[in-house]
């Protein structure tokens, strides 16, 4: 417990005061309150987050709504865990909820506006990963040791060392995991960075984990040298190979500043090791 008396010299502070004790940072606001006898006094309020401390000063803050496990009590006071509506006032608490209860965590469509695109994608990616490794939801009665034991999940330990490969486009990853497409294309720069890696956790453009793939062959070449044996341009959504190559070249020039007509790309031939349900 923070000893707020040592900060009494800041009792007239109009902004949060930082209190660093026991290797932890806290924030204090000093507000005028009244005792039970009606006597005015200065009282210190403690916060873990600066956003909460500032929120109390400006009378504003964050509101995140979601569905998760909640406790429900009957008339006799007996409790049971059910899926219900809840909310939080900081993003870290929402992350904690999706980590604790990935299988039941959800965000209603009407609440989607409460999250930025970045926040929503991050949460859904965590949920997807935890469901892919078959992590159980955590009961309210679970001890810290029991929660930590879930970190020893066999699939999570197995996938820990595999990087995530996210493919741009609505259906590119799905086509691979459904074995309708047997390759993906990367820049040669990415390929050099991943030279020691040949297995990836495959995710779609929305951050959903679809499965585990293995690169079994890499072919390095310039875009103009791509042939119909290398790619399926019709599956890519183009009427001709030349149209596909033109679009591919424009994509890399727009996204890689040093990409030019002599730059090389890599065609990665893959096989599906596991498809997540």
XYZ file of C-alpha atoms in Angstrom:
277
model
C 0.000 0.000 0.000
C 1.347 3.388 -0.986
C 2.097 5.746 1.893
C 0.447 8.926 0.617
C 1.473 11.023 3.653
C 4.981 11.463 2.328
C 3.514 13.315 -0.641
C 1.527 15.817 1.439
C 3.583 18.730 0.124
C 1.752 18.186 -3.169
C -1.696 18.482 -1.595
C -2.445 21.564 -3.681
C -1.232 20.009 -6.928
C -3.648 20.435 -9.824
C -2.107 17.652 -11.909
C -1.247 13.997 -11.156
C 1.829 13.423 -8.987
C 4.115 10.507 -9.785
C 4.825 8.168 -6.878
C 7.551 5.594 -7.533
C 7.865 3.041 -4.759
C 8.834 -0.653 -4.611
C 9.829 -0.526 -8.288
C 6.288 0.438 -9.273
C 4.910 3.686 -10.627
C 1.638 5.057 -9.289
C -0.130 8.356 -9.762
C -1.832 10.514 -7.157
C -4.551 13.128 -7.409
C -5.368 15.393 -4.474
C -9.013 16.429 -4.224
C -10.968 18.393 -1.664
C -13.518 16.195 0.128
C -15.643 16.439 3.267
C -15.521 14.267 6.332
C -18.645 12.716 7.887
C -18.829 15.766 10.101
C -18.784 18.043 7.078
C -15.244 19.263 7.602
C -13.320 19.993 4.425
C -10.106 18.061 3.880
C -7.606 17.123 1.164
C -7.648 13.435 0.225
C -5.192 11.522 -1.970
C -6.536 9.170 -4.655
C -4.225 6.547 -6.094
C -4.153 5.231 -9.699
C -2.141 2.636 -11.568
C -2.582 4.348 -14.928
C -1.885 7.955 -15.844
C -4.912 7.922 -18.158
C -7.150 7.141 -15.173
C -5.626 9.918 -13.078
C -6.053 12.466 -15.861
C -9.529 11.129 -16.593
C -10.659 11.974 -13.068
C -9.390 15.519 -13.510
C -11.113 16.165 -16.844
C -14.167 14.021 -16.011
C -13.666 11.834 -19.047
C -12.127 8.502 -19.950
C -12.234 5.374 -22.065
C -15.099 2.920 -22.330
C -14.719 -0.516 -23.924
C -17.698 -2.863 -24.096
C -17.430 -6.623 -24.709
C -18.811 -10.055 -23.842
C -16.906 -12.377 -21.516
C -17.317 -14.637 -18.499
C -19.164 -12.907 -15.657
C -20.451 -14.034 -12.283
C -24.197 -14.338 -11.805
C -25.841 -14.752 -8.388
C -29.213 -16.289 -7.585
C -31.548 -15.191 -4.774
C -29.743 -17.442 -2.301
C -26.372 -15.954 -3.124
C -25.075 -18.935 -5.093
C -22.819 -17.926 -7.934
C -22.269 -19.363 -11.378
C -20.150 -18.353 -14.352
C -22.065 -17.287 -17.450
C -21.291 -15.425 -20.650
C -22.472 -11.858 -20.245
C -21.910 -8.213 -21.114
C -19.118 -6.310 -19.388
C -16.897 -3.299 -19.931
C -13.536 -1.788 -19.026
C -12.065 1.709 -18.834
C -8.581 0.914 -20.122
C -7.364 -1.189 -23.036
C -5.056 -3.338 -20.896
C -8.110 -4.677 -19.041
C -9.694 -5.679 -22.351
C -6.492 -7.496 -23.345
C -6.638 -9.319 -20.006
C -10.220 -10.416 -20.696
C -9.459 -11.852 -24.118
C -6.393 -13.607 -22.675
C -8.397 -15.101 -19.816
C -11.446 -16.056 -21.876
C -10.587 -16.351 -25.585
C -13.324 -18.863 -26.368
C -16.216 -16.713 -25.137
C -14.784 -13.213 -25.607
C -16.556 -11.223 -28.313
C -17.405 -7.664 -29.302
C -20.924 -6.895 -30.481
C -21.215 -5.181 -33.835
C -22.780 -2.086 -32.272
C -19.782 -1.815 -29.895
C -17.207 -2.102 -32.666
C -17.094 1.719 -32.919
C -15.605 1.897 -29.415
C -12.363 0.386 -30.720
C -9.864 1.660 -33.249
C -9.059 -0.637 -36.175
C -5.653 -1.284 -34.633
C -7.104 -2.222 -31.246
C -9.800 -4.461 -32.720
C -7.364 -6.335 -34.963
C -4.944 -6.826 -32.064
C -7.670 -8.306 -29.831
C -9.013 -10.602 -32.541
C -5.520 -11.806 -33.355
C -4.899 -12.714 -29.699
C -8.259 -14.507 -29.554
C -7.525 -16.382 -32.780
C -4.063 -17.460 -31.609
C -5.279 -18.676 -28.205
C -8.104 -20.619 -29.830
C -5.670 -22.095 -32.365
C -3.509 -23.470 -29.537
C -6.674 -24.677 -27.762
C -6.155 -22.579 -24.634
C -8.981 -23.041 -22.135
C -10.924 -20.177 -20.602
C -9.885 -19.308 -17.042
C -12.328 -19.738 -14.176
C -12.802 -17.000 -11.577
C -11.648 -19.507 -8.954
C -8.355 -20.277 -10.695
C -5.167 -19.662 -8.737
C -2.155 -17.853 -10.202
C -0.334 -21.185 -10.390
C -3.216 -22.761 -12.304
C -3.247 -19.833 -14.712
C 0.518 -20.078 -15.199
C 0.225 -23.808 -15.839
C -1.928 -23.004 -18.861
C 1.151 -21.345 -20.350
C 2.620 -24.843 -20.659
C -0.042 -25.633 -23.275
C 1.611 -28.101 -25.682
C 0.550 -26.297 -28.861
C 1.544 -22.879 -27.528
C 4.994 -24.228 -26.663
C 5.245 -25.830 -30.101
C 4.226 -22.681 -31.970
C 6.284 -20.322 -29.825
C 9.280 -20.412 -32.157
C 7.326 -20.077 -35.406
C 6.999 -16.565 -36.882
C 3.658 -15.381 -38.194
C 3.199 -14.980 -41.927
C 0.368 -12.577 -42.734
C -0.679 -12.427 -46.357
C -2.282 -9.290 -47.768
C -5.556 -9.799 -49.593
C -8.907 -11.122 -48.447
C -8.495 -14.753 -49.498
C -4.801 -15.458 -50.207
C -4.172 -17.184 -46.882
C -7.459 -19.109 -47.060
C -6.591 -20.449 -50.512
C -3.301 -21.787 -49.167
C -4.758 -23.401 -46.059
C -7.510 -24.999 -48.193
C -4.753 -26.334 -50.499
C -6.140 -24.506 -53.524
C -2.953 -22.478 -53.807
C 0.533 -23.848 -53.172
C 2.690 -20.734 -52.978
C 3.060 -17.205 -51.706
C 5.322 -14.446 -52.978
C 7.707 -12.393 -50.860
C 10.425 -9.852 -51.539
C 13.975 -11.115 -51.633
C 14.765 -8.811 -48.687
C 12.157 -10.607 -46.539
C 13.497 -13.947 -47.690
C 17.054 -13.125 -46.575
C 15.765 -12.139 -43.147
C 13.893 -15.462 -42.909
C 16.683 -17.624 -44.317
C 16.715 -19.961 -41.287
C 12.927 -20.214 -41.080
C 10.782 -22.572 -43.094
C 7.693 -23.000 -40.918
C 5.176 -20.250 -40.312
C 1.911 -19.678 -38.523
C -0.326 -18.517 -41.355
C -2.707 -15.606 -40.671
C -5.146 -13.862 -42.955
C -5.416 -10.142 -43.576
C -7.687 -9.769 -40.526
C -5.226 -11.401 -38.144
C -7.025 -14.733 -37.862
C -4.668 -17.703 -37.519
C -5.514 -20.399 -40.051
C -2.801 -23.024 -39.643
C 0.834 -24.057 -39.792
C 2.643 -24.144 -43.145
C 6.110 -25.144 -44.280
C 8.091 -23.631 -47.145
C 9.525 -26.559 -49.101
C 11.039 -24.637 -52.013
C 12.177 -21.083 -52.761
C 12.632 -19.747 -56.268
C 14.366 -16.373 -56.626
C 13.734 -14.411 -59.829
C 12.745 -11.050 -61.271
C 9.068 -10.361 -61.820
C 9.426 -10.240 -65.624
C 10.831 -13.788 -65.530
C 7.741 -15.291 -63.868
C 6.061 -17.936 -66.043
C 2.697 -19.703 -65.949
C 4.452 -22.638 -64.263
C 5.344 -20.422 -61.324
C 1.972 -18.828 -60.542
C -1.745 -19.194 -61.185
C -2.638 -15.719 -62.436
C -6.319 -16.624 -62.844
C -6.495 -17.671 -59.198
C -4.882 -14.326 -58.384
C -7.801 -12.616 -60.124
C -6.204 -11.560 -63.428
C -7.033 -12.254 -67.069
C -3.427 -12.539 -68.203
C 0.016 -13.261 -66.815
C 1.292 -9.847 -67.978
C -1.492 -8.043 -66.118
C -0.623 -9.973 -62.960
C 3.096 -9.201 -63.273
C 2.374 -5.505 -63.858
C 0.217 -5.352 -60.726
C 2.817 -7.235 -58.685
C 5.558 -4.862 -59.769
C 3.454 -1.815 -58.884
C 2.698 -3.302 -55.457
C 6.389 -3.734 -54.577
C 7.386 -0.354 -55.977
C 4.697 1.307 -53.872
C 5.639 -0.583 -50.697
C 9.437 -0.933 -50.957
C 11.330 2.295 -51.593
C 14.396 0.576 -53.067
C 12.507 -1.840 -55.317
C 13.268 -1.458 -59.039
C 13.000 -3.401 -62.295
C 16.107 -5.426 -61.448
C 14.953 -6.364 -57.940
C 14.140 -9.986 -57.272
C 11.178 -11.611 -55.574
C 10.792 -15.092 -54.108
C 8.147 -17.655 -54.973
C 7.728 -19.798 -51.862
C 6.223 -23.222 -52.489
C 4.441 -24.447 -49.362
C 2.710 -27.427 -47.860
C 0.117 -27.338 -45.101
C 1.263 -28.965 -41.860
C -1.859 -28.271 -39.831
C -5.166 -26.522 -40.401
C -6.674 -24.848 -37.344
C -10.348 -25.399 -36.639
